[in-house]
Coordinates of C-alpha atoms (C1' of nucleotides) in Angstrom, one line a residue:
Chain A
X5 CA 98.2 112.7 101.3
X6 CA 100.3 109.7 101.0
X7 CA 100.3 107.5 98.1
X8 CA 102.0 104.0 97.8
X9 CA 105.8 105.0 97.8
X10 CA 104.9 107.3 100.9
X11 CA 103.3 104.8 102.6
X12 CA 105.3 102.5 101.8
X13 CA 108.1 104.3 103.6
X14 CA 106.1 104.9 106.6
X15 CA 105.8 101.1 106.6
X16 CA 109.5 100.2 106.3
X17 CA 110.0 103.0 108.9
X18 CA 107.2 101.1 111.3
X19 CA 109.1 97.7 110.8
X20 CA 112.5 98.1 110.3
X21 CA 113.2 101.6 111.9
X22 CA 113.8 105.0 110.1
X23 CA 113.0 108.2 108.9
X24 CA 113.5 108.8 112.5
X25 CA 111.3 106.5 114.1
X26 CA 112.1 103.2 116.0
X27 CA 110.6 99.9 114.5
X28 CA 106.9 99.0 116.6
X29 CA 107.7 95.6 116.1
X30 CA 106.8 93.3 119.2
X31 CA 105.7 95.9 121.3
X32 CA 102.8 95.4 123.3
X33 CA 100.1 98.1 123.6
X34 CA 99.7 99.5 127.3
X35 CA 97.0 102.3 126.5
X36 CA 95.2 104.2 124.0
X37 CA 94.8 107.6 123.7
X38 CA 91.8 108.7 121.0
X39 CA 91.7 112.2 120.7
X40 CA 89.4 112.7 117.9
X41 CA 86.5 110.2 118.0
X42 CA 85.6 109.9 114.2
X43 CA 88.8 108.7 113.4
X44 CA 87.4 105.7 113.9
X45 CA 86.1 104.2 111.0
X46 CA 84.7 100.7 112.8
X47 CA 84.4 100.6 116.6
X48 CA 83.1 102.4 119.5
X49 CA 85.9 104.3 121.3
X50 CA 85.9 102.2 124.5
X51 CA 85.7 98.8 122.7
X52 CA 88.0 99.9 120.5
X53 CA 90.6 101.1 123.5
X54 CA 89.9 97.8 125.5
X55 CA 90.6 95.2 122.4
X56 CA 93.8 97.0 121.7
X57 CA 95.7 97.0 124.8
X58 CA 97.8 93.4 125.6
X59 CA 97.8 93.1 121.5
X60 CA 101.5 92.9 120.3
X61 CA 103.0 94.2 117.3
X62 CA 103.4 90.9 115.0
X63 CA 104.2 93.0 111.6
X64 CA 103.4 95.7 109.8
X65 CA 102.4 96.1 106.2
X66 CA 100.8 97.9 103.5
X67 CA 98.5 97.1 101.2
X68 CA 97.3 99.5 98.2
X69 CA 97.5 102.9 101.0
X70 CA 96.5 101.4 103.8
X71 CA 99.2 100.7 106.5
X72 CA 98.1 97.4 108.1
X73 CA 99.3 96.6 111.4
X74 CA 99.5 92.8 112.3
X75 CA 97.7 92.6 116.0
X76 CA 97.1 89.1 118.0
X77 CA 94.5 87.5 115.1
X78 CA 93.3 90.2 114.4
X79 CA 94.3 94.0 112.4
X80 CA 95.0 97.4 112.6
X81 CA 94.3 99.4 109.6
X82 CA 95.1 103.0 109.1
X83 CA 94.5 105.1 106.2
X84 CA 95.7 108.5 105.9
X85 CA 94.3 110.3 103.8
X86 CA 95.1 113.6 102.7
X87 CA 97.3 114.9 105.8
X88 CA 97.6 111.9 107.9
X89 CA 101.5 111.0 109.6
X90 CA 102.6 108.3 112.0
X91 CA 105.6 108.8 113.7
X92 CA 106.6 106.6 116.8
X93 CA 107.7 108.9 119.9
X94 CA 110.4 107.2 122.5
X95 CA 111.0 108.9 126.5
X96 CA 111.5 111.6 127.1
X97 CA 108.0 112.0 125.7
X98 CA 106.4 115.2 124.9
X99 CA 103.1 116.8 125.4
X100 CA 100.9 115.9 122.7
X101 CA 100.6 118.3 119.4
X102 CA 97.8 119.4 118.2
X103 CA 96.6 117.7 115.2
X104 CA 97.9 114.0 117.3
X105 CA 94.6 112.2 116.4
X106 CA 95.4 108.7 118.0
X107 CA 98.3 107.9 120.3
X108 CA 99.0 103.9 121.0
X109 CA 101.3 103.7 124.2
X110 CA 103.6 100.6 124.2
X111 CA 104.5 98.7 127.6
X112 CA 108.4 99.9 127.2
X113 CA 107.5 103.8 127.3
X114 CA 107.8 104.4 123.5
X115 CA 104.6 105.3 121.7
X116 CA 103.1 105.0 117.8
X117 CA 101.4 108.3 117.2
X118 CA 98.4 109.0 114.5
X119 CA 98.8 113.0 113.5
X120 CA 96.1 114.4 111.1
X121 CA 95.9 117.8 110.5
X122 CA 92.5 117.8 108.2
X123 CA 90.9 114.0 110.1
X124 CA 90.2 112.8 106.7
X125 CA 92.1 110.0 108.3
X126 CA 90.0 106.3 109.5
X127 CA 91.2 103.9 111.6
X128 CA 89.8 100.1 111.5
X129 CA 90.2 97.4 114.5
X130 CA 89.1 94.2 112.7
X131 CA 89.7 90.5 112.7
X132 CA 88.6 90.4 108.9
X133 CA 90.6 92.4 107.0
X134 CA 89.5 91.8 103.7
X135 CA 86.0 93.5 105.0
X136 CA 88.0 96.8 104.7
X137 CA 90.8 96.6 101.9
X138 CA 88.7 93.8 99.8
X139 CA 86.9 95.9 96.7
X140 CA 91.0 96.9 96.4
X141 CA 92.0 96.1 92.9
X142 CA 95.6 94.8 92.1
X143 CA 98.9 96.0 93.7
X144 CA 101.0 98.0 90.9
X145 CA 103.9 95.4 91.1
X146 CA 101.9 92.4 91.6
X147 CA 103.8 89.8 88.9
X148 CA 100.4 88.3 88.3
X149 CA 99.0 91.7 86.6
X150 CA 100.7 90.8 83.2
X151 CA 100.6 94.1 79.9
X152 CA 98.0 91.4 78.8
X153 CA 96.0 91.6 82.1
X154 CA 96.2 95.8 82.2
X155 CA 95.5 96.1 78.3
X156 CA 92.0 93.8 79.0
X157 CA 91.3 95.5 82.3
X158 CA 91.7 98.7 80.6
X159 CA 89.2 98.0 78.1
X160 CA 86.7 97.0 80.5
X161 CA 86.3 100.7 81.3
X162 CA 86.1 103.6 79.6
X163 CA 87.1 106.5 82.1
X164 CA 89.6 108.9 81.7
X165 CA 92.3 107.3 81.8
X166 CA 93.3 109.9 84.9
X167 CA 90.3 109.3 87.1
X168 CA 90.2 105.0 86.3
X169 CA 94.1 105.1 88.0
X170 CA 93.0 107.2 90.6
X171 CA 90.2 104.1 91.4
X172 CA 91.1 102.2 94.2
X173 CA 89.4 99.1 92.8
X174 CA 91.1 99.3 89.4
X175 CA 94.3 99.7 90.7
X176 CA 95.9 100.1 94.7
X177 CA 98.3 102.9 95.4
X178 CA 98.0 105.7 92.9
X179 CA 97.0 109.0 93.9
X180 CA 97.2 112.3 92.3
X181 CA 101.4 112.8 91.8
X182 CA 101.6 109.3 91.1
X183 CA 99.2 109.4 88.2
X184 CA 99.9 112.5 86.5
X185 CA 103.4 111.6 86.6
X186 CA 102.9 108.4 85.1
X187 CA 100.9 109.3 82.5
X188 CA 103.5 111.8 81.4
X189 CA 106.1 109.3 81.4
X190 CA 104.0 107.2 79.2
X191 CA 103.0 110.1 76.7
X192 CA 99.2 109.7 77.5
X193 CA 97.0 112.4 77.6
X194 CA 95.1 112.1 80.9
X195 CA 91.8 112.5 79.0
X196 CA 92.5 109.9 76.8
X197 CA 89.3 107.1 77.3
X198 CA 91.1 104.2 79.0
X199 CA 89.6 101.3 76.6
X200 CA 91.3 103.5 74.0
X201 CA 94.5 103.1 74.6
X202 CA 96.6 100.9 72.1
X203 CA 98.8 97.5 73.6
X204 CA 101.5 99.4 73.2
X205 CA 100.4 102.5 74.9
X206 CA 98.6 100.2 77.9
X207 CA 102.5 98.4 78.1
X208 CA 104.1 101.6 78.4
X209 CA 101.2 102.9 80.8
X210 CA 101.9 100.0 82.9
X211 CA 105.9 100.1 82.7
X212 CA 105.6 104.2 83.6
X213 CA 103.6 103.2 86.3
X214 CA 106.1 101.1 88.0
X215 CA 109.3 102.7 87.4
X216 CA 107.1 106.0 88.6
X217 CA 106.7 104.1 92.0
X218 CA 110.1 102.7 92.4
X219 CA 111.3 105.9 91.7
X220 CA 109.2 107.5 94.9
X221 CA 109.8 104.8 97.1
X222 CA 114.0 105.2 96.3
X223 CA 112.8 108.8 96.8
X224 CA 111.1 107.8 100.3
X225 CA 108.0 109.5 98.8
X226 CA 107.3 113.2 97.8
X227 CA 107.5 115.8 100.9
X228 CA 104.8 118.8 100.3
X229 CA 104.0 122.0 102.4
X230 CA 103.9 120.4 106.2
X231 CA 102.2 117.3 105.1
X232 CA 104.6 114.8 104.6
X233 CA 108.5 114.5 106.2
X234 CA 111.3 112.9 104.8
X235 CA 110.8 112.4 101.1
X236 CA 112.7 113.9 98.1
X237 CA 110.8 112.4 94.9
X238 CA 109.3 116.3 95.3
X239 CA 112.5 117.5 93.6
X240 CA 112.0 115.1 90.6
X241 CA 108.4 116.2 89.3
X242 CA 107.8 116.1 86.0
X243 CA 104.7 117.6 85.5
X244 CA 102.7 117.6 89.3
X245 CA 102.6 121.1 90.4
X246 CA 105.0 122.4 87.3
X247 CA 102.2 124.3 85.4
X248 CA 104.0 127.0 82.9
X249 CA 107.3 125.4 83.7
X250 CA 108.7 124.2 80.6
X251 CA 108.1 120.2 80.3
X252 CA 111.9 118.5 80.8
X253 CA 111.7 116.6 77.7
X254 CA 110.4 118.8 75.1
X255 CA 110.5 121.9 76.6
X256 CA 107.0 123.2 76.0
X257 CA 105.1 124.3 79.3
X258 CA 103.1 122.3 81.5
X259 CA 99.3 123.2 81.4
X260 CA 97.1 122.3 84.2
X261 CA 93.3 121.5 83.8
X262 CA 90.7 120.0 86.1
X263 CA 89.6 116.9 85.7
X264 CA 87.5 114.9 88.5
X265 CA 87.7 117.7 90.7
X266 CA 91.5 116.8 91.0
X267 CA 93.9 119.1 89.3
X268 CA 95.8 117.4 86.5
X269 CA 99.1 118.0 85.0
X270 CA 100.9 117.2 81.4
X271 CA 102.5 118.3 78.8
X272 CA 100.6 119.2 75.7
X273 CA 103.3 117.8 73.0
X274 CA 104.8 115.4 74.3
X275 CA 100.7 113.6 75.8
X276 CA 98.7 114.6 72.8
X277 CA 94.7 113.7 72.7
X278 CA 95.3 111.6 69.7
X279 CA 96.6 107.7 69.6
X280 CA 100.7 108.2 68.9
X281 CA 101.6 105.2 66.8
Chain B
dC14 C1' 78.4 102.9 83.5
dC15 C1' 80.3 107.6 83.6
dT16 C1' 81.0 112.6 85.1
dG17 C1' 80.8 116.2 88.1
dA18 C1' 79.6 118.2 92.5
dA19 C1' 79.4 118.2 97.4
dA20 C1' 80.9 116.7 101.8
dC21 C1' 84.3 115.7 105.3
dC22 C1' 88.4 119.2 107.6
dT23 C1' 92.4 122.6 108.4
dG24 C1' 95.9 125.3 106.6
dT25 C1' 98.5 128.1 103.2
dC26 C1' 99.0 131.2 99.7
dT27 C1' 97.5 134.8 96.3
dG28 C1' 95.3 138.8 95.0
dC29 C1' 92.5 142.9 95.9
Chain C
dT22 C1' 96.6 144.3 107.5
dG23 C1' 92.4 142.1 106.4
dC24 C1' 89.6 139.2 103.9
dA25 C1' 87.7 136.3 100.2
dG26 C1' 88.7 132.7 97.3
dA27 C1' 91.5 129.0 95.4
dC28 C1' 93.8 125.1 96.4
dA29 C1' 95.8 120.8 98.8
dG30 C1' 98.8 113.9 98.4
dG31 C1' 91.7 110.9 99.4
dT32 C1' 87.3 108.7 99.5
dT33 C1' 82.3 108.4 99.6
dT34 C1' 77.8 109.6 98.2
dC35 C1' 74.5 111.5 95.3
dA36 C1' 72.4 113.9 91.1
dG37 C1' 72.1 114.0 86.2

DNA sequence: CCTGAAACCTGTCTGC
DNA sequence: TGCAGACAGGTTTCAG
């Protein structure tokens, strides 16, 4: 489900308060309620539960979509997948819902709650992070990943150009929306082989990408179906989920093909196959 | 190295 | 109304 700008969210929401919830920060964990075993990606269930409680809640972050939750030396991480949620509950507390997957009680009564409807959702309790999040590649806005960096890293592959930004370890944070809207912003087609892409194609690629982003996070990410709460960037699609629709720059309408198993969205005109000088 | 397919899961929607 | 099939924001593993 969530992609960067929707985890990001989550994460400001988790920190700073939000979206509803109350910041976790500098809560200490009481008890641990897992109610679906394999959500664990790491641990045992009962090692897992006993290291947790008496850790506090130094920070929380994200890195690529992982949410990463700053514990007493060691970490946290939660990934959620295609229909994963965390919401933080405060008295008077409810009976758990159904999908709840995880539920962290804090010493003060409040609660952080893991809900996953399909548990494609993992959990990791770790003290090295980087064993979890380290084959990720570069963050989108990292200042170090220069239209230099992303033209040569480009033509290290030669993927689509769809499925290499889907790849984790090419580049954190995009998913499905965030890709197809990007590449429509840059006037790729998404079968376009990714060491074929001009400098000036891989700068605009690499500017669409970012002001795609900030444009969900501003959005506090893309609400779909029950999946995700909050967001609006759902109202601003250009091409994800618009198929026949006519495209909002030229007009012609949005085809939909498969690609990667994952469907895939553009605009025939205005992301033609060919190199657009 | 690259692509596609399957697997992991539950829920919604569409068409017959 | 029922039911089969397609589809869904992700990732890993395996076959070709």
């Amino acid at each position: 489900m969530p992609e960067l700008p929707e985890v990001e969210t989550i994460v400001r929401a988790l920190r700073n308060g939000g979206r509803g919830d109350a910041s976790i920060l500098h809560r200490r964990i009481q008890s641990v309620d897992l109610r679906w075993a394999r959500t664990l990606a790491s641990s045992e269930a009962g090692e897992f539960e006993r290291r947790l409680i008496g850790q506090e809640i130094n920070d929380v972050a994200r890195r690529g979509k992982y949410v990463v939750i700053h514990l007493d030396g060691e970490f946290l991480l939660i990934h959620l997948r295609m229909s994963g949620d965390l919401r933080v509950e405060t008295p008077p507390l409810a009976p758990p819902s159904t999908h709840d997957r995880l539920i962290i009680s804090f010493t003060d009564g409040t609660r952080l709650v893991f809900n996953d409807t399909r548990k494609f959702g993992r959990v990791w309790l770790t003290k090295d992070m980087n064993s979890v999040t380290g084959s990720l590649g570069p963050e989108p806005f990292d200042s170090g990943l220069s239209p230099e960096i992303f033209f040569h890293n480009l033509h290290s592959k030669k993927k689509y150009i769809k499925s290499l930004l889907l790849d984790q370890s090419f580049l954190a944070g995009l998913g499905n929306i965030y890709v197809d809207e990007s590449l429509h912003r840059a006037n790729i087609h998404p079968l376009r082989p990714s060491n074929s892409l001009s400098p000036d194609e891989s700068g605009r690629l690499l500017e669409a990408i970012r002001k795609t982003l900030t444009d969900g996070i501003n959005n506090n990410g893309a609400s779909i179906d029950w999946v995700y709460r909050g967001g609006d960037f759902q109202n601003n699609f250009r091409v994800y989920q618009q198929t026949g629709k006519p495209c909002l720059v030229c007009g012609t309408p949005i085809e939909r093909i498969v690609s990667g198993q994952r469907g895939t969205h553009f605009c025939p005109r205005c992301q033609p196959k060919g190199v657009v000088v």
